C-alpha positions in Angstrom: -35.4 30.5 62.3 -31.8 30.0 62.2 -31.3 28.7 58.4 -27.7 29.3 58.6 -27.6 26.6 61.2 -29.7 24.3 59.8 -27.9 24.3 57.1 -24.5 23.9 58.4 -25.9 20.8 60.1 -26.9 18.9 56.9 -24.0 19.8 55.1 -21.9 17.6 57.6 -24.1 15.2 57.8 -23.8 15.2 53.9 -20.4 15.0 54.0 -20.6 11.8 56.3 -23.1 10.1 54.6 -22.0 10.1 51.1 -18.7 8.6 51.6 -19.7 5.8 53.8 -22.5 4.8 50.4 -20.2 5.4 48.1 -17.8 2.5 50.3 -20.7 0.4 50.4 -21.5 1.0 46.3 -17.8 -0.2 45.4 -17.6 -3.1 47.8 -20.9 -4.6 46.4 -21.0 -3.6 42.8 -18.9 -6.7 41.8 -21.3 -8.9 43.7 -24.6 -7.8 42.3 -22.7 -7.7 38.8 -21.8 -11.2 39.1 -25.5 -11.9 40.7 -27.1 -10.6 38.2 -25.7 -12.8 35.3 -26.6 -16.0 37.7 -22.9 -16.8 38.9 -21.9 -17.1 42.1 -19.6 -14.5 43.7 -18.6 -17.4 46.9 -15.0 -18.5 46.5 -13.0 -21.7 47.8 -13.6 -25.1 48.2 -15.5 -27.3 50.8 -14.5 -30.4 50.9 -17.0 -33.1 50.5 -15.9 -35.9 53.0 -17.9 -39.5 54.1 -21.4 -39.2 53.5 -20.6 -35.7 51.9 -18.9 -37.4 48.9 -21.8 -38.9 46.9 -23.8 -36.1 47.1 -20.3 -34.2 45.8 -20.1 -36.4 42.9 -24.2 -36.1 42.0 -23.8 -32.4 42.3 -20.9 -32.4 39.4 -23.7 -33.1 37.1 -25.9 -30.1 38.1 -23.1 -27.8 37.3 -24.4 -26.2 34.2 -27.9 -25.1 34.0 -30.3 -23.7 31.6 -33.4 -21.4 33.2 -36.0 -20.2 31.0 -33.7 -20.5 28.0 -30.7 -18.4 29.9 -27.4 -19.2 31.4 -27.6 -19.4 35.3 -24.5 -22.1 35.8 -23.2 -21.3 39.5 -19.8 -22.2 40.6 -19.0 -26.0 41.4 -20.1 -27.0 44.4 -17.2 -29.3 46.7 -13.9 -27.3 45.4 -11.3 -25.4 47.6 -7.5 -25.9 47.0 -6.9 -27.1 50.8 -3.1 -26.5 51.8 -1.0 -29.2 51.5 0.9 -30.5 54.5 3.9 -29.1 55.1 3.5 -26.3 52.5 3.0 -22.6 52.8 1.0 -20.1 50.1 3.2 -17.5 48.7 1.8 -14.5 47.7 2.2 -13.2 44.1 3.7 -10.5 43.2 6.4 -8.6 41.1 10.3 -7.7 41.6 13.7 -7.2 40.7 15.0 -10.6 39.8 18.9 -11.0 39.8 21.6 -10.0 42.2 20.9 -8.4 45.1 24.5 -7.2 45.5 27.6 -6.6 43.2 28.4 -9.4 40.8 32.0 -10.2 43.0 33.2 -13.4 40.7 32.5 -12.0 37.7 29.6 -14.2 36.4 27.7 -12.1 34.1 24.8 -14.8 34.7 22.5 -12.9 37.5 21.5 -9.6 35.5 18.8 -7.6 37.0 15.2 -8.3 35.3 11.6 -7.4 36.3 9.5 -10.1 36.5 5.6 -11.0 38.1 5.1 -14.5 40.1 1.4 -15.9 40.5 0.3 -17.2 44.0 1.6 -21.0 44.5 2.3 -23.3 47.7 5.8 -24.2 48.7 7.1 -26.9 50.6 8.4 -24.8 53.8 10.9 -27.4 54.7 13.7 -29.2 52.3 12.3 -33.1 51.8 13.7 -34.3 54.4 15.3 -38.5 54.9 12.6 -39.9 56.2 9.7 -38.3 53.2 12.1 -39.2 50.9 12.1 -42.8 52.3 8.7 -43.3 52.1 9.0 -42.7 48.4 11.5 -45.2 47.8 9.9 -48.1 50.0 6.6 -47.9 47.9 9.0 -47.8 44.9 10.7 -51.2 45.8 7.3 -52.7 46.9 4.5 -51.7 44.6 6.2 -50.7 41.4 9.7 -53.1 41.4 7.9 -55.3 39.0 7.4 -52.3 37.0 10.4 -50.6 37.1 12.5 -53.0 38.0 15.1 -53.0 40.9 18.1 -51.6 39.2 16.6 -49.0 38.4 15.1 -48.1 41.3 17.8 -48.4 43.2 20.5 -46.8 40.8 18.2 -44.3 39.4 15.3 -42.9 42.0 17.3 -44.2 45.3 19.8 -41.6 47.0 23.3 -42.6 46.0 24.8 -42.7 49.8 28.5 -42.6 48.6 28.5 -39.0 47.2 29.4 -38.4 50.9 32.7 -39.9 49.7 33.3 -39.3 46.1 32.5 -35.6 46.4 35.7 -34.6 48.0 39.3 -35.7 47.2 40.7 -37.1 50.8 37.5 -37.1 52.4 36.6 -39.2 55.2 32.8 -39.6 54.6 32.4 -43.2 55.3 30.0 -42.7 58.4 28.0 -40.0 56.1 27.5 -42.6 53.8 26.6 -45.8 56.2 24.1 -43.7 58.3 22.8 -40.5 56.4 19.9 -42.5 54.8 19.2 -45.2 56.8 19.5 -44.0 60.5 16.9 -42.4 62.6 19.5 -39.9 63.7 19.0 -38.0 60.0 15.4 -38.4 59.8 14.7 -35.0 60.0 17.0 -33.8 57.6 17.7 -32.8 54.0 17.7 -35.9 51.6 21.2 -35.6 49.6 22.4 -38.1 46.4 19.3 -37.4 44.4 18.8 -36.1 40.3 17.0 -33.9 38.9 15.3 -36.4 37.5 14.6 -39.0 41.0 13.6 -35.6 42.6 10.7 -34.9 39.3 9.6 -38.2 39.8 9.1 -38.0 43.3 7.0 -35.0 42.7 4.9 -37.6 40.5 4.8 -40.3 43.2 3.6 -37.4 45.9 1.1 -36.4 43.3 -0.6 -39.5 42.4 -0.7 -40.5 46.3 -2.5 -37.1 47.1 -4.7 -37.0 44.4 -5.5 -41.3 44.7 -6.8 -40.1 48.1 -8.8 -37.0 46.7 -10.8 -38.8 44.2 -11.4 -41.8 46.9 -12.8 -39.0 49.3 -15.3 -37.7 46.3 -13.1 -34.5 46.0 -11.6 -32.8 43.2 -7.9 -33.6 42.1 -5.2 -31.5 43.0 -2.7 -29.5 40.8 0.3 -31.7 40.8 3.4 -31.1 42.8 6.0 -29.7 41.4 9.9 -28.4 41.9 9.7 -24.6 41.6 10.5 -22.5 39.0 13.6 -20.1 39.3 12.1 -17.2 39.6 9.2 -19.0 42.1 12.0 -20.0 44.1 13.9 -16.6 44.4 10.5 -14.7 45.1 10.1 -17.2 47.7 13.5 -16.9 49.1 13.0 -13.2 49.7 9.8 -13.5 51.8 8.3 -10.0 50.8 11.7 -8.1 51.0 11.9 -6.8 47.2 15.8 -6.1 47.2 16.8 -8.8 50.3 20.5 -9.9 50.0 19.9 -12.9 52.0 16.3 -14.4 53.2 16.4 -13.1 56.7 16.7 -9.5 54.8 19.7 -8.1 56.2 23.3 -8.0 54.6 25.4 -9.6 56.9 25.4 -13.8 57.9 25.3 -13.2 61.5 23.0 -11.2 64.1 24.0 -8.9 66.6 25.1 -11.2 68.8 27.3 -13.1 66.4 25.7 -16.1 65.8 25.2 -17.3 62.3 22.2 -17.1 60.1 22.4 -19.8 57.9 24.2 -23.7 57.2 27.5 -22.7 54.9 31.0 -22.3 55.8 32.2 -19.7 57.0 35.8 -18.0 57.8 37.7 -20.0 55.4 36.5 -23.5 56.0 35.2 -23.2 59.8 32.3 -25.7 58.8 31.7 -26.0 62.4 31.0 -22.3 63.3 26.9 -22.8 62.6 26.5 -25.7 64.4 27.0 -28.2 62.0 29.6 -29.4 60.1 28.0 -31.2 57.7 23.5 -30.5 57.2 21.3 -29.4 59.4 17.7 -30.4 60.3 15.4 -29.3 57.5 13.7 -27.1 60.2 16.5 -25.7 61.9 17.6 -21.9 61.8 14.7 -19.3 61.2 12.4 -19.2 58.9 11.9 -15.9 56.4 8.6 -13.9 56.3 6.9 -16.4 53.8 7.5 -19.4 56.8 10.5 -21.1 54.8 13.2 -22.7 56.4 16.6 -22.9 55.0 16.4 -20.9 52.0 19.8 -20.3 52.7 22.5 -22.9 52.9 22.3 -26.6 54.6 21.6 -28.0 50.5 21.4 -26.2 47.5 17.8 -26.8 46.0 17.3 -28.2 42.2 14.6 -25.6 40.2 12.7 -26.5 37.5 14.3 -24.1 34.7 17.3 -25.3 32.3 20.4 -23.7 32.9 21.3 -20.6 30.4 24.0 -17.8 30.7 21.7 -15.7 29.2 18.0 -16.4 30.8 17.1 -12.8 31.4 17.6 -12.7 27.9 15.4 -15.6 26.7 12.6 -15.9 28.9 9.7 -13.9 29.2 8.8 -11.5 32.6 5.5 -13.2 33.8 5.8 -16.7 35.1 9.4 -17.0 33.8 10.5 -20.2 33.2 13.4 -22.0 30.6 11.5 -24.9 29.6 14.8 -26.6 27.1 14.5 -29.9 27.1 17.5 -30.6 25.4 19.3 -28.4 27.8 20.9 -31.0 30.5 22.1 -28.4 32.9 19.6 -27.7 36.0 19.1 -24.7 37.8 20.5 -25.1 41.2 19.7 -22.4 43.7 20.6 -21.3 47.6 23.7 -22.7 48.4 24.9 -25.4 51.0 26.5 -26.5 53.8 30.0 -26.7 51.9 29.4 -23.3 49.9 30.9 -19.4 51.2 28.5 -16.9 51.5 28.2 -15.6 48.3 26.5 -18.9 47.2 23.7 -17.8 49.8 22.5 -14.5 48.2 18.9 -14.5 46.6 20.3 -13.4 43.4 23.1 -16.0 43.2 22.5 -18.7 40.2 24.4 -21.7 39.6 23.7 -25.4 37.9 24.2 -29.3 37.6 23.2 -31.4 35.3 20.2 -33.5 35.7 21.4 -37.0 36.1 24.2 -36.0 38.5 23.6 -37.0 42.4 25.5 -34.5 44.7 25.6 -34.3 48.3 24.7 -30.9 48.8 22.3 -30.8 46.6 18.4 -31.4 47.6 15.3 -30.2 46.9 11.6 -28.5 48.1 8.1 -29.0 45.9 6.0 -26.4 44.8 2.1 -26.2 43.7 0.0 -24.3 41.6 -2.7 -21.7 43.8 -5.1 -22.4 41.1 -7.1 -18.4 41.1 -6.4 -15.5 42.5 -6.7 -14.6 46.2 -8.1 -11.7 48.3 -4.7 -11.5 50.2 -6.3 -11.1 53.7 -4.3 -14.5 54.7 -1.2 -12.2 53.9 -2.4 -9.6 56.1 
Protein backbone atom coordinates (compact mmCIF):
# COMPACT_ATOMS: atom_id res chain seq x y z
CA UNK A 1 0.00 0.00 0.00
CA UNK A 2 1.10 3.31 -0.91
CA UNK A 3 1.50 5.06 2.71
CA UNK A 4 3.50 7.74 1.26
CA UNK A 5 0.40 8.78 -0.63
CA UNK A 6 -1.95 8.37 1.83
CA UNK A 7 -0.31 10.43 3.73
CA UNK A 8 0.46 13.23 1.53
CA UNK A 9 -3.33 13.35 1.02
CA UNK A 10 -4.34 14.07 4.68
CA UNK A 11 -1.73 16.36 5.23
CA UNK A 12 -3.50 18.78 2.70
CA UNK A 13 -6.53 18.07 3.64
CA UNK A 14 -5.04 19.06 7.17
CA UNK A 15 -3.82 21.98 6.02
CA UNK A 16 -7.34 23.05 4.61
CA UNK A 17 -9.29 22.05 7.31
CA UNK A 18 -7.63 23.71 10.19
CA UNK A 19 -7.67 27.07 8.95
CA UNK A 20 -11.16 27.24 7.80
CA UNK A 21 -12.14 26.04 12.06
CA UNK A 22 -9.79 28.16 13.36
CA UNK A 23 -11.93 31.16 11.15
CA UNK A 24 -14.96 29.86 12.38
CA UNK A 25 -13.52 29.57 16.30
CA UNK A 26 -12.62 33.50 16.14
CA UNK A 27 -15.75 34.70 14.45
CA UNK A 28 -17.96 32.87 17.13
CA UNK A 29 -15.96 32.98 20.31
CA UNK A 30 -17.34 36.48 21.11
CA UNK A 31 -20.83 35.18 20.62
CA UNK A 32 -20.89 32.18 22.73
CA UNK A 33 -18.88 34.35 25.40
CA UNK A 34 -21.48 36.80 25.46
CA UNK A 35 -24.23 33.80 25.30
CA UNK A 36 -22.97 32.22 27.87
CA UNK A 37 -23.20 35.05 30.58
CA UNK A 38 -27.14 35.43 29.23
CA UNK A 39 -26.56 38.78 27.14
CA UNK A 40 -27.51 39.17 23.91
CA UNK A 41 -24.81 39.56 21.16
CA UNK A 42 -27.85 41.28 18.47
CA UNK A 43 -27.13 44.90 17.94
CA UNK A 44 -29.32 48.01 16.69
CA UNK A 45 -32.62 49.10 17.23
CA UNK A 46 -36.09 48.11 15.82
CA UNK A 47 -38.31 50.59 16.00
CA UNK A 48 -41.52 49.93 17.74
CA UNK A 49 -44.24 51.84 15.66
CA UNK A 50 -48.51 51.73 15.95
CA UNK A 51 -49.56 48.73 17.56
CA UNK A 52 -45.69 47.94 18.07
CA UNK A 53 -45.48 50.73 20.64
CA UNK A 54 -47.25 49.44 23.71
CA UNK A 55 -45.88 46.30 23.71
CA UNK A 56 -42.32 48.56 23.38
CA UNK A 57 -43.14 50.37 26.41
CA UNK A 58 -44.34 46.91 28.50
CA UNK A 59 -41.22 45.31 27.39
CA UNK A 60 -38.97 48.28 29.14
CA UNK A 61 -40.08 46.68 32.29
CA UNK A 62 -38.79 43.13 31.52
CA UNK A 63 -35.39 44.50 30.83
CA UNK A 64 -33.57 43.17 33.80
CA UNK A 65 -34.06 39.66 34.94
CA UNK A 66 -33.18 37.39 37.63
CA UNK A 67 -33.14 33.29 36.65
CA UNK A 68 -32.48 30.90 39.36
CA UNK A 69 -30.83 33.56 41.43
CA UNK A 70 -28.34 34.66 38.30
CA UNK A 71 -28.03 37.56 36.01
CA UNK A 72 -29.65 36.80 32.47
CA UNK A 73 -30.72 40.72 31.58
CA UNK A 74 -30.74 40.67 27.57
CA UNK A 75 -30.33 43.86 25.66
CA UNK A 76 -33.41 46.30 25.35
CA UNK A 77 -35.80 45.33 23.13
CA UNK A 78 -37.17 48.46 20.54
CA UNK A 79 -33.64 50.53 20.33
CA UNK A 80 -31.71 51.32 17.06
CA UNK A 81 -30.21 54.87 16.47
CA UNK A 82 -32.19 55.34 13.05
CA UNK A 83 -30.35 58.05 10.75
CA UNK A 84 -31.69 61.22 10.87
CA UNK A 85 -32.90 62.98 7.81
CA UNK A 86 -30.66 64.62 5.98
CA UNK A 87 -27.57 63.30 7.96
CA UNK A 88 -24.79 60.94 7.08
CA UNK A 89 -22.70 58.58 9.79
CA UNK A 90 -19.15 59.31 9.85
CA UNK A 91 -16.85 56.77 10.60
CA UNK A 92 -14.38 57.19 13.57
CA UNK A 93 -11.18 57.20 13.40
CA UNK A 94 -7.69 58.91 14.11
CA UNK A 95 -5.46 61.67 12.19
CA UNK A 96 -3.24 64.44 11.85
CA UNK A 97 -5.31 67.38 12.91
CA UNK A 98 -3.93 70.88 11.74
CA UNK A 99 -2.67 72.24 8.50
CA UNK A 100 -2.59 70.30 5.68
CA UNK A 101 -0.16 72.60 4.00
CA UNK A 102 2.45 75.35 4.92
CA UNK A 103 1.17 77.90 7.46
CA UNK A 104 1.38 80.93 4.50
CA UNK A 105 -0.04 84.00 6.85
CA UNK A 106 1.85 83.20 9.54
CA UNK A 107 -0.80 82.15 12.16
CA UNK A 108 0.88 79.87 14.41
CA UNK A 109 -2.84 78.75 15.38
CA UNK A 110 -3.17 75.29 13.17
CA UNK A 111 -0.17 73.09 14.63
CA UNK A 112 -0.16 69.53 13.72
CA UNK A 113 -1.74 67.17 16.55
CA UNK A 114 -2.89 63.51 16.60
CA UNK A 115 -6.08 63.13 17.62
CA UNK A 116 -9.11 60.03 17.63
CA UNK A 117 -12.93 60.98 16.64
CA UNK A 118 -15.80 58.46 17.67
CA UNK A 119 -18.59 57.62 15.01
CA UNK A 120 -21.27 60.54 14.95
CA UNK A 121 -24.00 61.70 12.14
CA UNK A 122 -23.57 64.95 10.35
CA UNK A 123 -25.93 67.03 8.72
CA UNK A 124 -24.63 66.50 4.84
CA UNK A 125 -25.99 69.72 3.77
CA UNK A 126 -25.55 73.50 5.44
CA UNK A 127 -29.24 74.37 7.18
CA UNK A 128 -30.49 75.68 4.57
CA UNK A 129 -33.54 79.04 4.41
CA UNK A 130 -36.30 77.22 4.29
CA UNK A 131 -35.17 74.52 7.72
CA UNK A 132 -34.14 77.47 9.25
CA UNK A 133 -37.63 78.95 8.64
CA UNK A 134 -39.45 76.42 10.05
CA UNK A 135 -37.63 77.11 13.23
CA UNK A 136 -38.38 80.54 13.53
CA UNK A 137 -42.25 80.24 12.59
CA UNK A 138 -42.82 77.73 15.52
CA UNK A 139 -40.73 80.30 17.46
CA UNK A 140 -43.16 83.30 16.76
CA UNK A 141 -46.28 80.94 17.14
CA UNK A 142 -45.80 78.53 20.00
CA UNK A 143 -43.27 80.05 22.21
CA UNK A 144 -43.73 84.22 21.61
CA UNK A 145 -45.55 84.18 24.86
CA UNK A 146 -42.57 82.67 26.26
CA UNK A 147 -39.90 84.32 24.85
CA UNK A 148 -41.28 87.12 23.77
CA UNK A 149 -41.10 88.74 20.34
CA UNK A 150 -38.13 90.91 20.63
CA UNK A 151 -36.31 88.48 21.34
CA UNK A 152 -37.18 86.17 18.94
CA UNK A 153 -36.89 88.36 16.35
CA UNK A 154 -33.57 90.19 17.45
CA UNK A 155 -32.04 87.28 18.92
CA UNK A 156 -32.91 83.62 17.22
CA UNK A 157 -34.27 85.35 13.76
CA UNK A 158 -31.52 85.87 10.86
CA UNK A 159 -30.55 89.42 10.86
CA UNK A 160 -31.23 90.05 6.90
CA UNK A 161 -29.10 93.41 6.82
CA UNK A 162 -25.65 91.78 7.34
CA UNK A 163 -25.98 91.58 3.59
CA UNK A 164 -25.41 95.39 3.93
CA UNK A 165 -23.49 96.23 6.98
CA UNK A 166 -20.88 93.60 6.17
CA UNK A 167 -19.11 95.54 3.43
CA UNK A 168 -18.19 99.28 3.26
CA UNK A 169 -19.95 100.47 -0.28
CA UNK A 170 -21.90 97.48 -0.71
CA UNK A 171 -25.01 97.27 -2.56
CA UNK A 172 -26.73 94.35 -0.76
CA UNK A 173 -30.18 95.72 -0.51
CA UNK A 174 -31.81 92.98 -2.70
CA UNK A 175 -29.70 90.29 -0.51
CA UNK A 176 -31.26 91.65 2.34
CA UNK A 177 -35.12 91.99 1.06
CA UNK A 178 -35.16 88.46 -0.50
CA UNK A 179 -32.41 86.13 0.96
CA UNK A 180 -34.82 84.93 3.80
CA UNK A 181 -38.05 85.39 2.70
CA UNK A 182 -38.11 84.36 -1.08
CA UNK A 183 -38.66 80.96 -2.42
CA UNK A 184 -35.80 81.66 -4.83
CA UNK A 185 -33.19 80.97 -1.66
CA UNK A 186 -34.97 78.23 -0.18
CA UNK A 187 -32.51 75.87 -0.84
CA UNK A 188 -29.73 77.65 0.39
CA UNK A 189 -27.34 78.35 3.33
CA UNK A 190 -29.17 80.32 6.18
CA UNK A 191 -26.80 83.48 6.81
CA UNK A 192 -27.30 86.31 9.88
CA UNK A 193 -27.38 83.76 12.58
CA UNK A 194 -25.18 83.50 16.30
CA UNK A 195 -23.58 81.05 17.77
CA UNK A 196 -26.00 81.11 20.06
CA UNK A 197 -29.64 81.29 17.56
CA UNK A 198 -27.72 78.38 15.69
CA UNK A 199 -27.33 76.17 19.58
CA UNK A 200 -30.78 76.81 20.11
CA UNK A 201 -31.90 75.70 17.00
CA UNK A 202 -30.17 72.49 17.65
CA UNK A 203 -32.54 72.44 20.88
CA UNK A 204 -35.76 73.24 18.93
CA UNK A 205 -34.72 70.27 16.28
CA UNK A 206 -34.09 68.17 19.29
CA UNK A 207 -37.09 68.45 21.21
CA UNK A 208 -39.27 68.12 17.87
CA UNK A 209 -37.51 64.79 16.99
CA UNK A 210 -37.44 63.29 20.21
CA UNK A 211 -41.48 64.80 21.00
CA UNK A 212 -42.22 62.47 18.10
CA UNK A 213 -40.03 59.49 19.38
CA UNK A 214 -41.54 59.11 22.68
CA UNK A 215 -45.25 59.66 21.03
CA UNK A 216 -44.27 56.66 18.63
CA UNK A 217 -43.30 54.40 21.98
CA UNK A 218 -39.53 54.71 20.96
CA UNK A 219 -36.50 55.57 22.75
CA UNK A 220 -35.26 59.34 22.76
CA UNK A 221 -32.63 60.38 20.56
CA UNK A 222 -29.16 61.89 21.46
CA UNK A 223 -29.61 65.55 20.89
CA UNK A 224 -28.48 67.54 17.97
CA UNK A 225 -25.66 69.23 18.12
CA UNK A 226 -23.14 71.76 16.14
CA UNK A 227 -19.90 69.66 15.71
CA UNK A 228 -16.92 69.81 17.47
CA UNK A 229 -13.66 71.06 15.74
CA UNK A 230 -12.01 68.33 15.39
CA UNK A 231 -15.55 66.29 14.35
CA UNK A 232 -15.82 68.84 11.74
CA UNK A 233 -12.33 68.68 10.20
CA UNK A 234 -12.33 64.72 10.30
CA UNK A 235 -15.49 65.15 8.51
CA UNK A 236 -14.24 67.64 6.05
CA UNK A 237 -11.59 65.22 4.97
CA UNK A 238 -13.85 62.29 4.03
CA UNK A 239 -11.31 59.42 4.77
CA UNK A 240 -8.30 61.37 3.13
CA UNK A 241 -5.85 61.47 6.35
CA UNK A 242 -3.58 64.49 4.93
CA UNK A 243 -6.38 66.07 2.26
CA UNK A 244 -5.62 69.82 1.57
CA UNK A 245 -9.06 70.46 0.56
CA UNK A 246 -12.29 67.94 0.86
CA UNK A 247 -12.31 66.74 -2.64
CA UNK A 248 -8.50 65.54 -1.72
CA UNK A 249 -6.52 67.05 -4.26
CA UNK A 250 -4.30 70.39 -3.93
CA UNK A 251 -5.58 72.50 -6.42
CA UNK A 252 -9.43 74.49 -6.54
CA UNK A 253 -10.10 73.43 -10.00
CA UNK A 254 -10.28 70.00 -11.98
CA UNK A 255 -8.76 69.27 -15.08
CA UNK A 256 -11.00 70.92 -17.06
CA UNK A 257 -10.79 74.17 -15.17
CA UNK A 258 -13.84 74.46 -13.51
CA UNK A 259 -13.83 75.29 -9.88
CA UNK A 260 -14.30 73.08 -6.90
CA UNK A 261 -15.75 74.98 -4.35
CA UNK A 262 -17.99 78.59 -3.53
CA UNK A 263 -14.90 81.32 -2.66
CA UNK A 264 -13.39 83.90 -4.68
CA UNK A 265 -11.14 83.33 -6.72
CA UNK A 266 -8.32 85.41 -8.95
CA UNK A 267 -8.46 88.41 -6.94
CA UNK A 268 -12.10 89.06 -6.40
CA UNK A 269 -13.66 87.11 -9.56
CA UNK A 270 -16.72 86.16 -7.22
CA UNK A 271 -18.43 85.14 -10.27
CA UNK A 272 -15.93 82.49 -11.66
CA UNK A 273 -17.85 79.42 -9.60
CA UNK A 274 -20.97 80.28 -10.51
CA UNK A 275 -22.12 82.38 -7.99
CA UNK A 276 -21.35 85.55 -6.82
CA UNK A 277 -22.80 85.49 -3.74
CA UNK A 278 -23.97 81.46 -1.93
CA UNK A 279 -24.76 78.61 -3.51
CA UNK A 280 -27.47 75.94 -2.96
CA UNK A 281 -26.61 74.02 0.11
CA UNK A 282 -26.43 70.94 -2.28
CA UNK A 283 -24.51 72.29 -5.03
CA UNK A 284 -20.86 71.28 -6.05
CA UNK A 285 -19.74 67.66 -5.10
CA UNK A 286 -19.94 66.07 -2.19
CA UNK A 287 -16.49 64.45 -0.44
CA UNK A 288 -16.19 60.68 0.34
CA UNK A 289 -18.24 60.97 3.71
CA UNK A 290 -21.53 62.45 1.38
CA UNK A 291 -20.99 66.17 2.58
CA UNK A 292 -21.64 69.01 0.57
CA UNK A 293 -19.87 72.26 0.82
CA UNK A 294 -17.35 71.59 3.23
CA UNK A 295 -15.54 74.02 1.41
CA UNK A 296 -16.62 77.52 0.83
CA UNK A 297 -20.36 78.94 0.04
CA UNK A 298 -20.46 79.83 4.33
CA UNK A 299 -18.09 79.31 6.85
CA UNK A 300 -19.66 76.83 9.54
CA UNK A 301 -19.85 77.79 13.49
CA UNK A 302 -18.16 74.60 15.72
CA UNK A 303 -18.79 73.93 18.99
CA UNK A 304 -15.19 74.55 20.56
CA UNK A 305 -14.13 78.15 22.06
CA UNK A 306 -11.59 79.85 20.23
CA UNK A 307 -7.79 79.46 21.65
CA UNK A 308 -4.46 80.28 19.91
CA UNK A 309 -3.17 77.55 21.61
CA UNK A 310 -5.88 74.49 21.46
CA UNK A 311 -3.47 71.82 20.49
CA UNK A 312 -2.00 72.84 23.52
CA UNK A 313 -4.93 72.61 25.95
CA UNK A 314 -7.14 70.07 24.88
CA UNK A 315 -6.83 66.54 25.06
CA UNK A 316 -6.34 63.92 21.76
CA UNK A 317 -9.59 61.82 22.03
CA UNK A 318 -12.81 63.61 21.49
CA UNK A 319 -11.05 66.99 21.54
CA UNK A 320 -13.08 69.63 22.38
CA UNK A 321 -12.46 73.49 24.21
CA UNK A 322 -15.44 73.58 26.33
CA UNK A 323 -14.63 77.63 27.92
CA UNK A 324 -17.54 79.08 28.68
CA UNK A 325 -16.20 82.24 29.46
CA UNK A 326 -14.38 82.26 26.18
CA UNK A 327 -16.72 84.40 23.72
CA UNK A 328 -14.84 83.68 20.58
CA UNK A 329 -16.32 80.63 18.39
CA UNK A 330 -14.69 78.34 16.28
CA UNK A 331 -15.48 79.11 12.75
CA UNK A 332 -14.37 76.61 10.17
CA UNK A 333 -14.41 76.16 6.01
CA UNK A 334 -14.47 79.26 4.61
CA UNK A 335 -17.09 81.20 2.29
CA UNK A 336 -18.26 82.60 -0.54
CA UNK A 337 -16.28 85.96 0.12
CA UNK A 338 -12.97 84.13 1.44
CA UNK A 339 -9.49 83.17 -0.97
CA UNK A 340 -8.59 79.86 -1.01
CA UNK A 341 -6.51 79.49 1.84
CA UNK A 342 -9.65 79.91 4.06
CA UNK A 343 -10.84 76.58 2.27
CA UNK A 344 -8.04 74.15 3.55
CA UNK A 345 -9.05 71.37 6.20
CA UNK A 346 -6.46 72.61 8.48
CA UNK A 347 -7.38 76.31 8.31
CA UNK A 348 -8.91 77.78 11.76
CA UNK A 349 -10.49 80.97 12.30
CA UNK A 350 -13.25 82.59 14.84
CA UNK A 351 -16.19 85.03 15.67
CA UNK A 352 -17.67 85.66 18.56
CA UNK A 353 -20.80 84.17 19.62
CA UNK A 354 -23.42 86.89 19.51
CA UNK A 355 -22.15 88.27 16.28
CA UNK A 356 -24.55 87.57 13.07
CA UNK A 357 -22.39 87.48 9.83
CA UNK A 358 -23.34 86.83 6.34
CA UNK A 359 -21.05 84.25 5.57
CA UNK A 360 -21.25 82.50 8.32
CA UNK A 361 -23.83 79.38 8.73
CA UNK A 362 -23.90 76.30 10.11
CA UNK A 363 -24.48 72.03 9.87
CA UNK A 364 -25.73 69.78 13.11
CA UNK A 365 -24.07 66.96 14.30
CA UNK A 366 -25.19 63.75 16.51
CA UNK A 367 -23.84 61.38 18.74
CA UNK A 368 -23.58 57.42 17.14
CA UNK A 369 -24.31 56.19 20.47
CA UNK A 370 -21.83 52.48 20.36
CA UNK A 371 -19.53 51.33 18.24
CA UNK A 372 -20.14 50.02 14.73
CA UNK A 373 -18.97 46.95 12.67
CA UNK A 374 -17.93 49.34 9.80
CA UNK A 375 -19.47 47.17 7.02
CA UNK A 376 -21.79 50.35 6.06
CA UNK A 377 -18.31 51.99 5.41
CA UNK A 378 -17.34 49.24 3.22
Amino acid sequence: MNYSGIFRKISLLLLVVTPVLFLDSCSSGTSKTASSKGRSSKRGEQVAKGKNSKRSRSSKKEDIKMVNGEIAATSRKGWKQTTPLGMVLIPAGSYMMGQADEDIAATSVGFNKRVTVVQFYMDDTEITNNEYRQFTDVMLTDSISVLGEEKILSELYPDTTVWSKDFTYHNGDPMTEYYFSSPAFDMYPVVGVSWVAARYFCDWRTKAYNDYRTSEGMYISPRFRLPSEAEWEWAARGGKASAKYPWGNPYVANVKGCLLANFKPHRGNYDADGYAYTAPANQFNANDYGLYNMAGNVAEWCLDAYADNAVAITWDLNTMNDDKDEPRKVIRGGSWKDVAYYLETGTRSYEYETKKRSYIGFRCAMNHLGRSSGKEFR
